[in-house]
Short mmCIF file of C-alpha atoms and ligand atoms in Angstrom, two decimals:
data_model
loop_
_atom_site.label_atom_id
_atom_site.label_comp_id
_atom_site.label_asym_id
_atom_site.label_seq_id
_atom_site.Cartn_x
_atom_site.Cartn_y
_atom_site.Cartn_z
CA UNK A 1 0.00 0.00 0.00
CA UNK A 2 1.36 3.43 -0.69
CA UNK A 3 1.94 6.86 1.12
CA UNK A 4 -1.03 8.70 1.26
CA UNK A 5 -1.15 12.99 1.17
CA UNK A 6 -2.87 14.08 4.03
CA UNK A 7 -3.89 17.82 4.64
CA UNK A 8 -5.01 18.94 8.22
CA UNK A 9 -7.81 22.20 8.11
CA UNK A 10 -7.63 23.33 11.73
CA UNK A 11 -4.70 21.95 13.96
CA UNK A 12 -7.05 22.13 17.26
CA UNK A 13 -7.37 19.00 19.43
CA UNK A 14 -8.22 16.59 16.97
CA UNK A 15 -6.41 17.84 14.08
CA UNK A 16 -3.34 17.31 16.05
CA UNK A 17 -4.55 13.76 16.52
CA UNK A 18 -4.61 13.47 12.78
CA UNK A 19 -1.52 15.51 12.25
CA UNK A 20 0.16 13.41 15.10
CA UNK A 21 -0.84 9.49 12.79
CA UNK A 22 1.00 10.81 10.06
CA UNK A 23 3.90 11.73 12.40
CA UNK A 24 4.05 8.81 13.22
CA UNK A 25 3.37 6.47 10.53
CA UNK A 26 4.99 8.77 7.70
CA UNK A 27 5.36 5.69 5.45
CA UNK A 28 1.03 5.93 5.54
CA UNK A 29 0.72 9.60 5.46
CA UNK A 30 2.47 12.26 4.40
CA UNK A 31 1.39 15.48 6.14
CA UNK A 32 1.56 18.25 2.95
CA UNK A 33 -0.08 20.85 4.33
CA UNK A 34 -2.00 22.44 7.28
CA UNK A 35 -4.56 25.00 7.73
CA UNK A 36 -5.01 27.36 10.84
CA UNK A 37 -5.53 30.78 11.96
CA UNK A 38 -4.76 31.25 15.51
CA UNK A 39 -1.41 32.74 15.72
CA UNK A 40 -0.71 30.38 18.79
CA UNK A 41 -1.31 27.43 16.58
CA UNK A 42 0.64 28.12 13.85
CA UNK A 43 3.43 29.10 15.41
CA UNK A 44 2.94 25.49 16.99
CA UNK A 45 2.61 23.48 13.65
CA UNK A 46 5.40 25.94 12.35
CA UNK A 47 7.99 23.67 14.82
CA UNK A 48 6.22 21.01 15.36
CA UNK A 49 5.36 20.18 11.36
CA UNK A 50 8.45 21.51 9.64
CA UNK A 51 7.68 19.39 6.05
CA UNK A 52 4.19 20.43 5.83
CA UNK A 53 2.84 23.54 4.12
CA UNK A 54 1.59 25.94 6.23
CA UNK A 55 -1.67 28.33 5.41
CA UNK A 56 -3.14 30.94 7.75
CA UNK A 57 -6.12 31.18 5.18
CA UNK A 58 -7.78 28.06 3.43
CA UNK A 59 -8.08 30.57 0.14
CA UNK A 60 -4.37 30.94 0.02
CA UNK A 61 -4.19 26.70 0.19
CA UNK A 62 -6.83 26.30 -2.67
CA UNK A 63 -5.20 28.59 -4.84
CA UNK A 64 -1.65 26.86 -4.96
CA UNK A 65 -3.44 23.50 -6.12
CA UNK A 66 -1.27 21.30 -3.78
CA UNK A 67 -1.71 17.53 -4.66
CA UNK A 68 -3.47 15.63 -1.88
CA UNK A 69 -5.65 12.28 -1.16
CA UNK A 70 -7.05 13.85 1.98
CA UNK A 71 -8.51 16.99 3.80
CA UNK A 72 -9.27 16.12 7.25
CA UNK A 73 -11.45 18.99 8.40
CA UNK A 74 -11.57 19.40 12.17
CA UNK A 75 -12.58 22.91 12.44
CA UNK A 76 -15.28 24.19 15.04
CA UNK A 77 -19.47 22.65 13.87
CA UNK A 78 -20.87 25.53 12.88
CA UNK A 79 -17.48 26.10 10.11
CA UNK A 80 -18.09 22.63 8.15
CA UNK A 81 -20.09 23.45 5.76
CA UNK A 82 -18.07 26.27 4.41
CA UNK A 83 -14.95 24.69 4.60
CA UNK A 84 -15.97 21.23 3.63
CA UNK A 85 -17.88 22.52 0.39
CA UNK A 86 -14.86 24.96 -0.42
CA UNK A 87 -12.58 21.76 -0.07
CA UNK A 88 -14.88 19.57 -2.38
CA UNK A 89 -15.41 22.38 -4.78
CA UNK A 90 -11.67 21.89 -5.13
CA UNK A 91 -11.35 18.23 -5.69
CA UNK A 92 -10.53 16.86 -2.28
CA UNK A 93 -12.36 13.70 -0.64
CA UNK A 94 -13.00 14.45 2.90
CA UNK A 95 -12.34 13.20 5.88
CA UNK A 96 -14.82 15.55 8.22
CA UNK A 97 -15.46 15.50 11.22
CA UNK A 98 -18.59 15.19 13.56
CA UNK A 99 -21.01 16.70 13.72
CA UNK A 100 -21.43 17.03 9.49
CA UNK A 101 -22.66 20.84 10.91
CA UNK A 102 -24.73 22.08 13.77
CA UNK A 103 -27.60 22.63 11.65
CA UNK A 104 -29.84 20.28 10.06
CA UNK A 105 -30.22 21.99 6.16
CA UNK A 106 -26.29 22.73 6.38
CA UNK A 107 -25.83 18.67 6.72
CA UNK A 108 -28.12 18.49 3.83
CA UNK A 109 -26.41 20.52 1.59
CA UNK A 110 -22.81 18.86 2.86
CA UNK A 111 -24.59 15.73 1.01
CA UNK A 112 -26.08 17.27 -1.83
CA UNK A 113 -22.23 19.04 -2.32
CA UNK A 114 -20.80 15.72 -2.42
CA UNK A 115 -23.10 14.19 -4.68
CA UNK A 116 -22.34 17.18 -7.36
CA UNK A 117 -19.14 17.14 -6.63
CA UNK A 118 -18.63 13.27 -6.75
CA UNK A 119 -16.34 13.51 -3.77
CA UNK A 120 -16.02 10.93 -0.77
CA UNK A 121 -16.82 12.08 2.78
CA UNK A 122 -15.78 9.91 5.64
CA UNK A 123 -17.60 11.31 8.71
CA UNK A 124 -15.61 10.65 11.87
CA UNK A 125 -18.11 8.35 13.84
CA UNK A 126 -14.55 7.06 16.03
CA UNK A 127 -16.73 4.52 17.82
CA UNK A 128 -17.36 2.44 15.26
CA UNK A 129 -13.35 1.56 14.63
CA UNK A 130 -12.89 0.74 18.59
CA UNK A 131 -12.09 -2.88 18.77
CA UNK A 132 -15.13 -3.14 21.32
CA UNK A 133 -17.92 -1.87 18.82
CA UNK A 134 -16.28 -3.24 15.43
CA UNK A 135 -15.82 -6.60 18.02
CA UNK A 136 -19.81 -6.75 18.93
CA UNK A 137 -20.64 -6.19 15.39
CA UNK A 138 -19.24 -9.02 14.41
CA UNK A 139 -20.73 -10.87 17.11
CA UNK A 140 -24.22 -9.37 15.85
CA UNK A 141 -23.14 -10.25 12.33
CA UNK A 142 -22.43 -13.95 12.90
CA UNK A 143 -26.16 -14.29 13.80
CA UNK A 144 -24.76 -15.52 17.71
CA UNK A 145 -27.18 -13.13 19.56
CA UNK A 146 -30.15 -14.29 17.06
CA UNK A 147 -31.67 -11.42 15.98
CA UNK A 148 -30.88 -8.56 17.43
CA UNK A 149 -34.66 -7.07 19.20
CA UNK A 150 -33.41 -3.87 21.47
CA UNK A 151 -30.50 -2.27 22.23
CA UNK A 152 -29.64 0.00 25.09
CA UNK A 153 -26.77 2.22 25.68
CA UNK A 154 -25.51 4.46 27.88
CA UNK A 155 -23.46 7.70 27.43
CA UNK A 156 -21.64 8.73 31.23
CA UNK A 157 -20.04 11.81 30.31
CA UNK A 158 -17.98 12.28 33.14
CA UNK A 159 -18.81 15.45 35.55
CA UNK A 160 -15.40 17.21 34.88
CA UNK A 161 -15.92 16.58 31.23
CA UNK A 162 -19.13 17.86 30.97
CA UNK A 163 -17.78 21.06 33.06
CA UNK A 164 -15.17 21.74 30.43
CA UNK A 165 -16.82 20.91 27.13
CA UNK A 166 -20.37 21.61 27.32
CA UNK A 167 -20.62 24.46 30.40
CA UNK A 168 -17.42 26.12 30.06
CA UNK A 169 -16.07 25.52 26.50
CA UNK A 170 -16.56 25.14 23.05
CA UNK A 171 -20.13 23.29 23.08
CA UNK A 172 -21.79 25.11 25.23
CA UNK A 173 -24.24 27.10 23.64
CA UNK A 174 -26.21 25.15 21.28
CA UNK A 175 -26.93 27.91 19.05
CA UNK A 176 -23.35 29.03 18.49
CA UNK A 177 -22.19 25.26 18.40
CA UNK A 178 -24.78 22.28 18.37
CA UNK A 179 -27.29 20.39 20.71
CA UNK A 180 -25.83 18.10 23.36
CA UNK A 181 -27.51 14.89 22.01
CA UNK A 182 -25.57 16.29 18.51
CA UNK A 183 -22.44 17.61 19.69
CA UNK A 184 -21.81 14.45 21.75
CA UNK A 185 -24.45 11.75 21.13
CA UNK A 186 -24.67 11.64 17.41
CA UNK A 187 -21.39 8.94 17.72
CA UNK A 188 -24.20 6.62 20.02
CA UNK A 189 -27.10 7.69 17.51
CA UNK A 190 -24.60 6.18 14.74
CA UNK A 191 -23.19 2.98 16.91
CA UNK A 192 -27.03 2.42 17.58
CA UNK A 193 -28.10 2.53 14.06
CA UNK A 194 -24.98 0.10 12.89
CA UNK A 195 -25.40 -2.55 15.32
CA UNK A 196 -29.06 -2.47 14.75
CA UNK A 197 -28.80 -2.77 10.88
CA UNK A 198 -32.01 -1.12 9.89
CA UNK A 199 -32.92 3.09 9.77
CA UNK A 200 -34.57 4.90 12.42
CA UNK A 201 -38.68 5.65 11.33
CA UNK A 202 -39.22 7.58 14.69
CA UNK A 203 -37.51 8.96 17.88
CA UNK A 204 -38.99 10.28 20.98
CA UNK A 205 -36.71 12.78 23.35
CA UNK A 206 -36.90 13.92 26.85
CA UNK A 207 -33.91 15.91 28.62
CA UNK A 208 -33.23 19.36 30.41
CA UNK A 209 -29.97 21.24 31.92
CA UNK A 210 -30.67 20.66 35.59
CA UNK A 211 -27.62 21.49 37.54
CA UNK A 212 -25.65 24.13 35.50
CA UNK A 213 -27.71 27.47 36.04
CA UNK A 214 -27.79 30.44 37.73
CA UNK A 215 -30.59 29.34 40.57
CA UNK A 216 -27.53 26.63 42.10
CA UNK A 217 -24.87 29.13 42.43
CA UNK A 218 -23.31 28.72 45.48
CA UNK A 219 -23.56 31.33 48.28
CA UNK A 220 -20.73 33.74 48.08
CA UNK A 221 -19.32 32.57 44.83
CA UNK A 222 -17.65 34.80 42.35
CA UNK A 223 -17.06 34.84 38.19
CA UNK A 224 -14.46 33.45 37.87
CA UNK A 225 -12.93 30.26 40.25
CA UNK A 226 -9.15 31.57 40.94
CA UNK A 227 -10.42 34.09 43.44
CA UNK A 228 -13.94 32.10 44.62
CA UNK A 229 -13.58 31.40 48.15
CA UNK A 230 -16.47 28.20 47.72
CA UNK A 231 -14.22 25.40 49.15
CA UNK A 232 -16.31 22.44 48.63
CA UNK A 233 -16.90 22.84 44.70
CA UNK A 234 -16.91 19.76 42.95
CA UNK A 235 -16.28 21.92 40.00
CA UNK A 236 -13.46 24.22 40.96
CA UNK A 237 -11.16 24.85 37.58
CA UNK A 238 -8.70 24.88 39.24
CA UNK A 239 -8.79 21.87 40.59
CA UNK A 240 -10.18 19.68 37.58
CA UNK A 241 -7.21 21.06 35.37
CA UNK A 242 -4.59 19.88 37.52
CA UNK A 243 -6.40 16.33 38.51
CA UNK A 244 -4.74 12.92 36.71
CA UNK A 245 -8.65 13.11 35.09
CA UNK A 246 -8.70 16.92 33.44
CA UNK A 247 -4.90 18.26 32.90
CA UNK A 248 -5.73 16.84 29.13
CA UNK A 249 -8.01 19.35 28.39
CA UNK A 250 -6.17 22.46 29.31
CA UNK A 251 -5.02 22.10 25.93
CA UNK A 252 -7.74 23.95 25.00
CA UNK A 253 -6.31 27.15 26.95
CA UNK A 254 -2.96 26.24 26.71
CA UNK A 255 -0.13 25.41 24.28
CA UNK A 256 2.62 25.20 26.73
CA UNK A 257 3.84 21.79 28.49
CA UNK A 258 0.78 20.68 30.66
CA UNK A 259 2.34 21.87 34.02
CA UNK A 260 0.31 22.51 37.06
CA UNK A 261 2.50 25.89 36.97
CA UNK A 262 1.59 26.52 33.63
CA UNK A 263 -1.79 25.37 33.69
CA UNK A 264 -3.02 27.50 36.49
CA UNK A 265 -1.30 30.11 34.92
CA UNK A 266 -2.84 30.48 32.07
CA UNK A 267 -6.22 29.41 33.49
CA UNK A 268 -6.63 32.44 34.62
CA UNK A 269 -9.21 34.31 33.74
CA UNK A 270 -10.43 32.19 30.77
CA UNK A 271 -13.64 30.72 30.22
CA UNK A 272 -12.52 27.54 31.41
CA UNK A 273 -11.79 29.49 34.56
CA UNK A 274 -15.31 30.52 35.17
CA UNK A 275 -17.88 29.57 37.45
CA UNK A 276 -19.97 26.75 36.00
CA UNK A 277 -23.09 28.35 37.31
CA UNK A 278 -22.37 31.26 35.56
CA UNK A 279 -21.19 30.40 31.77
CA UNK A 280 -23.94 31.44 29.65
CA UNK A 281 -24.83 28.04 28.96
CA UNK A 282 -27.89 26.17 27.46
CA UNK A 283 -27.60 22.77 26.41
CA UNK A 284 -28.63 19.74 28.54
CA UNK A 285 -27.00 18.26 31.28
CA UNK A 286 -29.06 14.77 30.80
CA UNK A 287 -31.48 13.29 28.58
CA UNK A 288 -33.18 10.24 27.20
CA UNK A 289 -33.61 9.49 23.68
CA UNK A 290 -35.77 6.27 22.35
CA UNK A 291 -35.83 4.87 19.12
CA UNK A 292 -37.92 3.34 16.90
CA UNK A 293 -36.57 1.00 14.23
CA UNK A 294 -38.01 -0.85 10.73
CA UNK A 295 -39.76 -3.89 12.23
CA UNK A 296 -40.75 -2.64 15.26
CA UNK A 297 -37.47 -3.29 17.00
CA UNK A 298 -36.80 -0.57 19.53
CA UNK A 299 -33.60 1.17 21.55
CA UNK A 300 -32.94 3.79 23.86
CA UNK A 301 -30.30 5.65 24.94
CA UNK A 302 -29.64 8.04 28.38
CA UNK A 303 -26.85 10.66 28.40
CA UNK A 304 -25.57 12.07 31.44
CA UNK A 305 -23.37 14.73 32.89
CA UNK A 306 -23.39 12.76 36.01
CA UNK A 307 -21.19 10.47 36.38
CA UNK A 308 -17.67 10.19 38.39
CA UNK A 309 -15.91 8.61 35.13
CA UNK A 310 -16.49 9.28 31.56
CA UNK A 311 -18.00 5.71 30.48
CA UNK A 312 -20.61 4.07 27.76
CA UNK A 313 -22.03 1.29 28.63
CA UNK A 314 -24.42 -0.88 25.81
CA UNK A 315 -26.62 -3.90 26.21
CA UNK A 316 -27.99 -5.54 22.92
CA UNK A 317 -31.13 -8.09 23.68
CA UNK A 318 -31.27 -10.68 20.64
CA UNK A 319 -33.67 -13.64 20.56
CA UNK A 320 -30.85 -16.26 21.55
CA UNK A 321 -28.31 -14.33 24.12
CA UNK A 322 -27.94 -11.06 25.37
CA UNK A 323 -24.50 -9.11 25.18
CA UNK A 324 -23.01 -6.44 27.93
CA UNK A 325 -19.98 -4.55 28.14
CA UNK A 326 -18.66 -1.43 29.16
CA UNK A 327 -16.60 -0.04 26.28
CA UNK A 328 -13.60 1.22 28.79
CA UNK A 329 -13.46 -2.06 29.75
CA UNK A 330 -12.71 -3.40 26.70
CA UNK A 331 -14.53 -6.70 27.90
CA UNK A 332 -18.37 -7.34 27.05
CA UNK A 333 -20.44 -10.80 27.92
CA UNK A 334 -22.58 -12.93 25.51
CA UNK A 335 -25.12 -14.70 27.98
CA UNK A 336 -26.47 -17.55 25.37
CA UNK A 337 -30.50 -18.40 26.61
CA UNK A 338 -29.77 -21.72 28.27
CA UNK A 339 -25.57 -21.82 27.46
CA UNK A 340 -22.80 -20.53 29.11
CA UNK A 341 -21.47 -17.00 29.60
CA UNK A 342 -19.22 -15.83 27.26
CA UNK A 343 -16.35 -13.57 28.12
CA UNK A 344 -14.95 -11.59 25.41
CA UNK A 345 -11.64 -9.04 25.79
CA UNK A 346 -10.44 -6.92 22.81
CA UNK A 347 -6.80 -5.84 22.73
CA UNK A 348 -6.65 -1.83 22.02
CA UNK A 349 -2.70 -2.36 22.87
CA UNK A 350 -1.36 -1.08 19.36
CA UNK A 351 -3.79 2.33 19.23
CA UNK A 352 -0.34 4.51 20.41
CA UNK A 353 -2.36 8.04 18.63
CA UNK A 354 -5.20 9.27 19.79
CA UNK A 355 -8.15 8.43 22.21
CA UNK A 356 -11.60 7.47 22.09
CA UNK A 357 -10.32 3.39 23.50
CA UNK A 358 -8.59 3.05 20.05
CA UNK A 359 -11.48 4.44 17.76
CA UNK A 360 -9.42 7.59 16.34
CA UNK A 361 -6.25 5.24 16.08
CA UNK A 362 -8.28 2.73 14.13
CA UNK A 363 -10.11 5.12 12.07
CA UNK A 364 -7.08 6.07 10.40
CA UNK A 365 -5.99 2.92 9.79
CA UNK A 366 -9.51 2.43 7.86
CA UNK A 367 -9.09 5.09 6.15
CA UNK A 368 -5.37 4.45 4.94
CA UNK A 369 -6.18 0.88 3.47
CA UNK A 370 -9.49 2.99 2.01
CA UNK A 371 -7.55 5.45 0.28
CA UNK A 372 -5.28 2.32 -1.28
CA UNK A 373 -8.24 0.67 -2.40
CA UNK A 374 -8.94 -2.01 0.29
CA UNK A 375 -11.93 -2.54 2.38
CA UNK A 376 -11.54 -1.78 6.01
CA UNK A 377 -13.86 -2.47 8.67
CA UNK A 378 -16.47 0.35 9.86
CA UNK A 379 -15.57 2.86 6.60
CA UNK A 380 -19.07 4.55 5.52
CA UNK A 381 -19.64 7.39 3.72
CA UNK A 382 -22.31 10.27 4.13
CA UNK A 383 -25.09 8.32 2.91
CA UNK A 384 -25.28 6.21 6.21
CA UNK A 385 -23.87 8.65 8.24
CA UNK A 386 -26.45 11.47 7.45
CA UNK A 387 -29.01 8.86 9.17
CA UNK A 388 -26.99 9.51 12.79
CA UNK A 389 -27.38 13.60 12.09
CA UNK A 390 -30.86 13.33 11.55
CA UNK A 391 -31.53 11.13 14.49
CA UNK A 392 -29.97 13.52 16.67
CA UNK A 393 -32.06 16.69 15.44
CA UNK A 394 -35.18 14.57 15.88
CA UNK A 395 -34.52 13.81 19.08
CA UNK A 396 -33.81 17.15 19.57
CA UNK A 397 -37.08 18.53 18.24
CA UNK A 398 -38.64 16.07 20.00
CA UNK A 399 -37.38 17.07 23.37
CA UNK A 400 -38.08 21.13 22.54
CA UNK A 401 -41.80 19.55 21.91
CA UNK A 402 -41.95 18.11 25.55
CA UNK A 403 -41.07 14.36 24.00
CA UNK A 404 -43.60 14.10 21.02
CA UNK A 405 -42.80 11.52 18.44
CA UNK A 406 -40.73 12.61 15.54
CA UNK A 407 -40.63 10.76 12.21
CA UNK A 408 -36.93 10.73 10.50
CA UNK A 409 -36.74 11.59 6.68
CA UNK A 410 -33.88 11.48 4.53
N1 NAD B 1 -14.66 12.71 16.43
C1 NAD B 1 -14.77 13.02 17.70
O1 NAD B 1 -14.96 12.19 18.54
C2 NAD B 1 -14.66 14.46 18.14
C3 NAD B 1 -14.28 14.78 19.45
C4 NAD B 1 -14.18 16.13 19.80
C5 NAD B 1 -14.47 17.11 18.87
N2 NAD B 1 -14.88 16.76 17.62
C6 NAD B 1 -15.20 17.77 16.60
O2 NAD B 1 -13.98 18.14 15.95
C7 NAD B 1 -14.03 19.51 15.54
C8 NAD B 1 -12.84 20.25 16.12
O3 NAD B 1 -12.87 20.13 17.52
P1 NAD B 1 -11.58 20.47 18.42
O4 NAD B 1 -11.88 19.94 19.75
O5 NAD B 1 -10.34 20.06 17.73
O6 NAD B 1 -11.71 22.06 18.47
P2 NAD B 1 -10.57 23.17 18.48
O7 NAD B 1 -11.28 24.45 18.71
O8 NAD B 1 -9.48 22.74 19.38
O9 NAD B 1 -10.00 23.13 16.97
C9 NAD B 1 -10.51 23.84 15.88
C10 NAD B 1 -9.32 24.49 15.18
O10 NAD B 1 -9.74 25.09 13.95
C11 NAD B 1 -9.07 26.34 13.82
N3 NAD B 1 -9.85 27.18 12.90
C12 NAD B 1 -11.09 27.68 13.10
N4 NAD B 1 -11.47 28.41 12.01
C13 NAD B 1 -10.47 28.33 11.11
C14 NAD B 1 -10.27 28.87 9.82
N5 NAD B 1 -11.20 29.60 9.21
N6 NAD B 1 -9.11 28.60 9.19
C15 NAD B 1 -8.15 27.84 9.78
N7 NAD B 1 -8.29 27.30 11.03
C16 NAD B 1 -9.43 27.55 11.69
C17 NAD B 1 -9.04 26.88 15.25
O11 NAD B 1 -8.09 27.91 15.42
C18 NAD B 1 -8.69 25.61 16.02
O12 NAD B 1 -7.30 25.41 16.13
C19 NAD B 1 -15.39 20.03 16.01
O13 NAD B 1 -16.31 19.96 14.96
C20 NAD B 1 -15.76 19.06 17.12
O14 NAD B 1 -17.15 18.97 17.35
C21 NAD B 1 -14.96 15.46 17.24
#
């Protein structure tokens, strides 16, 4: 299989990931060129890419025509579908990543783009390249389970994580980025919708923010947490940026070495420093989605804020066994109807880029034997995953109408 000419279009968090693979494997990609327009960031991939191509301003790429198999596009939701349709307009294949955009018509006309434009789009649904998913499916696939009647999963997003992402950072407003159950869910929406094997006819949605809102603020608290004299905040910035659990996201303030020093440094004063009670906020803090399926099959799905550790867990009731696992566990059980118990571990020991147990890892791989021509396990395109995006705003105009059924169209 040969080299493959990746570009990276916003060297945030995950186009480092991206950036990062083809560091690593450069015999699978060669990075040609990046994209980004914080100063801070370029200055970064200035040093830290030196054979790649660097643009401040995706018209200045476009117009020198560089050669390239691949334009990963990891900039913010509500950017995709300019930069994805400038990129296909301009011969690249896409890899793109979630959500396709924060708004329902703009996902739409992401599809419709690449259908004029006859250009690939690999949306970057991570889960399904983890060995646990792409293990169950198989387990699905072999017809073990029988056939496969309801599914229920589980989304635990992890208190400090839902602190930084969705009520201090960049997905917390779901106007200005997108709705929880999209921002975060739409990978479940999509795992849901692969295991099952059929499309989604209806969802029904119920959900709320709860906890992060002006009526809990703590007596006495102030704006920002540096100077808030609350001692017995769960929440404190300062002391979720400098835990084992949260020093990883600091990135998102931060381009120096992840220090304490440095971190509470430049903490300070940021939004990431504010008072969770207090950060202009809107979207949900937990909610429950259910699904109805061709066939009458059925699945539901709960996310919450509030949990102590980020986990998903997923059960998946077939007619001859049952299967359970917790995903950071890497271990699920097939309990065959009148058999034994069946333990099953998956091996995420070679994933040395990325996160998500092995899912962003494995997704490149997928997409490297893709680009040469092979077929790699999980790869879809934006046919199927359109069907995750339009779960999610179902289930989110379901929940604005109090939980009132929703069809899903394509
Ligand atoms: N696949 C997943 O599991 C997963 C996980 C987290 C985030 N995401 C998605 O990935 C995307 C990026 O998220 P992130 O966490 O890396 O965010 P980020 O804010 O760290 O990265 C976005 C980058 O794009 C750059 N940028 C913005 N506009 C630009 C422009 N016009 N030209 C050049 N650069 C520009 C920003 O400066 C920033 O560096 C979002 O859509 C997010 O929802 C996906």
């Amino acid at each position: 299989m040969g080299t493959k000419k990746l570009v990276v279009f916003g060297l945030g968090a995950r186009g480092r990931i991206y950036a990062n693979f083809a560091k690593t494997y450069p015999q699978k990609f060669e990075l040609v060129a990046i994209i980004e327009n914080a100063p801070d960031r370029l200055e970064f991939a200035k040093k830290e890419y030196s054979g790649a191509k660097i643009f401040s301003d995706y018209k200045d790429f476009l117009k020198e025509n560089i050669e390239a198999d691949i334009v990963a596009v990891a900039t913010q939701d509500k950017d995709h579908k300019e930069h994805a349709i400038a990129m296909m307009a301009n011969g690249y294949d896409l890899l793109l990543e979630k959500p396709i955009s924060n708004d329902e018509n703009d996902c739409l006309e992401i599809y419709n783009a690449s259908k004029k434009y006859d250009k690939k789009v690999i949306v970057c649904h991570v889960l399904r390249y983890t060995p646990f998913y792409s293990t169950v499916k198989k387990y699905i696939d072999s017809g073990k389970l029988g056939e496969v009647v309801t599914i229920h999963a589980s989304e635990s997003v992890g208190y400090y994580h839902q602190a930084h992402s969705f009520v201090r950072g960049p997905w917390k407003n779901s106007k200005e980025s997108s709705p929880m159950i999209l921002a975060k869910c739409c990978h479940d929406m999509d795992i849901i919708r692969y295991l099952m094997g059929e499309e989604c006819i209806s969802v029904s949605s119920y959900g709320g923010l709860f906890h992060f809102k002006n009526d809990n603020t703590p007596k006495n608290s102030t704006e920002y947490c540096h100077d808030c004299p609350v001692k017995d905040c769960v929440y404190k910035a300062q002391t979720i940026y400098t835990s084992n659990e949260g020093i990883g996201f600091a990135q998102y303030f931060t381009m120096r070495e992840l220090t304490k020093e440095n971190v509470l440094e430049d903490l300070v004063g940021t939004d990431y420093d504010k008072c969770v009670y207090k950060s202009n906020n809107d979207v949900v803090d937990h909610q429950v989605t259910v699904m109805n399926f061709a066939n009458g099959k059925t699945a539901c799905h709960t996310m919450t804020a509030f949990s102590r550790q980020i986990y998903r867990d997923l059960k998946v009731h077939g007619t001859k066994a049952e299967l359970v696992g917790v995903i950071e566990d890497n271990t699920f059980e097939v309990r065959y109807f009148g058999g034994e118990v069946e333990k099953v571990k998956v091996d995420i020991s070679r994933a040395n880029v990325g996160g998500h147990m092995g899912g962003d890892f494995y997704m490149m791989e997928s997409l490297y034997k893709t680009l040469n021509g092979e077929k790699a396990d999980g790869i879809t395109f934006l046919d199927v995953s359109i069907d995750s995006h339009l779960m999610s705003f179902g289930a989110e105009r379901s929940r604005l109408l109090g939980g009132n059924s929703v069809e899903i169209k394509k």
